């Protein structure tokens, strides 16, 4: 179960923030449909699928050694492509 926790180093250099995979997943679901797959290279690939205000269907991807990293990457990519903006 300890593998489901992610500890982040804050701006002060102290590990002050812990994220669970569940909380990341819920945040990603607020942007669109979420999926995470295991890759052949041993990492993870996350996808956030969302629709833009104009009706386009967009897939944002993120990769990482852990599912947390992949989800964070996919969420950042989705936001940069317009996910979460007013519909």
Short mmCIF file of C-alpha atoms in Angstrom, two decimals:
data_model
loop_
_atom_site.label_atom_id
_atom_site.label_comp_id
_atom_site.label_asym_id
_atom_site.label_seq_id
_atom_site.Cartn_x
_atom_site.Cartn_y
_atom_site.Cartn_z
CA UNK A 1 0.00 0.00 0.00
CA UNK A 2 2.93 2.38 0.54
CA UNK A 3 3.48 2.37 -3.23
CA UNK A 4 0.22 4.32 -3.66
CA UNK A 5 1.65 7.37 -1.86
CA UNK A 6 3.72 10.03 -3.55
CA UNK A 7 5.75 12.49 -1.50
CA UNK A 8 6.62 15.82 -3.09
CA UNK A 9 9.45 18.11 -2.07
CA UNK A 10 7.98 21.55 -1.44
CA UNK A 11 9.56 24.91 -2.31
CA UNK A 12 11.23 25.00 1.11
CA UNK A 13 12.95 21.67 0.42
CA UNK A 14 10.77 19.81 2.91
CA UNK A 15 8.61 16.84 1.95
CA UNK A 16 5.32 18.47 2.89
CA UNK A 17 2.75 17.18 0.44
CA UNK A 18 1.52 13.66 -0.11
CA UNK A 19 -0.75 12.69 -3.01
CA UNK A 20 -2.52 9.43 -3.40
CA UNK A 21 -3.22 7.79 -6.71
CA UNK A 22 -6.93 8.12 -5.90
CA UNK A 23 -6.69 11.90 -5.48
CA UNK A 24 -4.75 12.26 -8.75
CA UNK A 25 -7.29 10.08 -10.52
CA UNK A 26 -10.19 12.19 -9.23
CA UNK A 27 -8.42 15.37 -10.37
CA UNK A 28 -7.81 13.87 -13.81
CA UNK A 29 -11.44 12.71 -14.10
CA UNK A 30 -12.52 16.33 -13.60
CA UNK A 31 -10.77 17.02 -16.93
CA UNK A 32 -12.14 14.06 -18.90
CA UNK A 33 -12.08 10.28 -19.31
CA UNK A 34 -8.95 8.76 -17.77
CA UNK A 35 -6.95 5.62 -18.53
CA UNK A 36 -3.57 4.26 -17.43
CA UNK A 37 -1.70 1.42 -19.14
CA UNK A 38 1.53 -0.40 -18.36
CA UNK A 39 4.07 -0.14 -21.18
CA UNK A 40 6.42 -2.82 -22.49
CA UNK A 41 9.39 -0.80 -21.26
CA UNK A 42 8.13 -1.11 -17.68
CA UNK A 43 6.68 2.37 -17.32
CA UNK A 44 3.17 3.74 -17.46
CA UNK A 45 1.21 5.75 -20.02
CA UNK A 46 -1.81 7.79 -18.96
CA UNK A 47 -4.45 9.28 -21.22
CA UNK A 48 -7.00 12.02 -20.57
CA UNK A 49 -9.70 12.18 -23.25
CA UNK A 50 -11.79 15.36 -23.34
CA UNK A 51 -13.93 17.47 -25.65
CA UNK A 52 -13.22 21.11 -26.43
CA UNK A 53 -15.87 23.81 -26.49
CA UNK A 54 -15.96 23.54 -30.30
CA UNK A 55 -16.64 19.78 -30.07
CA UNK A 56 -13.19 18.40 -30.92
CA UNK A 57 -12.21 15.14 -29.22
CA UNK A 58 -8.69 15.47 -27.76
CA UNK A 59 -6.40 12.82 -26.27
CA UNK A 60 -3.64 14.05 -23.94
CA UNK A 61 -0.90 11.59 -22.95
CA UNK A 62 1.69 11.42 -20.19
CA UNK A 63 4.38 8.86 -19.44
CA UNK A 64 6.35 7.97 -16.36
CA UNK A 65 8.01 5.24 -14.34
CA UNK A 66 5.06 5.32 -11.92
CA UNK A 67 1.34 5.84 -12.57
CA UNK A 68 1.49 9.09 -10.57
CA UNK A 69 4.03 10.58 -12.98
CA UNK A 70 2.08 9.48 -16.03
CA UNK A 71 -1.17 10.97 -14.68
CA UNK A 72 0.51 14.27 -13.80
CA UNK A 73 1.97 14.47 -17.30
CA UNK A 74 -1.35 13.69 -18.97
CA UNK A 75 -3.15 16.28 -16.83
CA UNK A 76 -0.58 18.95 -17.64
CA UNK A 77 -0.85 18.16 -21.35
CA UNK A 78 -4.66 18.17 -21.19
CA UNK A 79 -4.70 21.56 -19.47
CA UNK A 80 -2.27 22.99 -22.02
CA UNK A 81 -4.63 21.81 -24.77
CA UNK A 82 -7.69 23.41 -23.17
CA UNK A 83 -9.15 20.84 -20.78
CA UNK A 84 -10.94 22.29 -17.80
CA UNK A 85 -11.87 25.53 -19.51
CA UNK A 86 -15.49 26.63 -19.68
CA UNK A 87 -17.50 24.51 -22.07
#
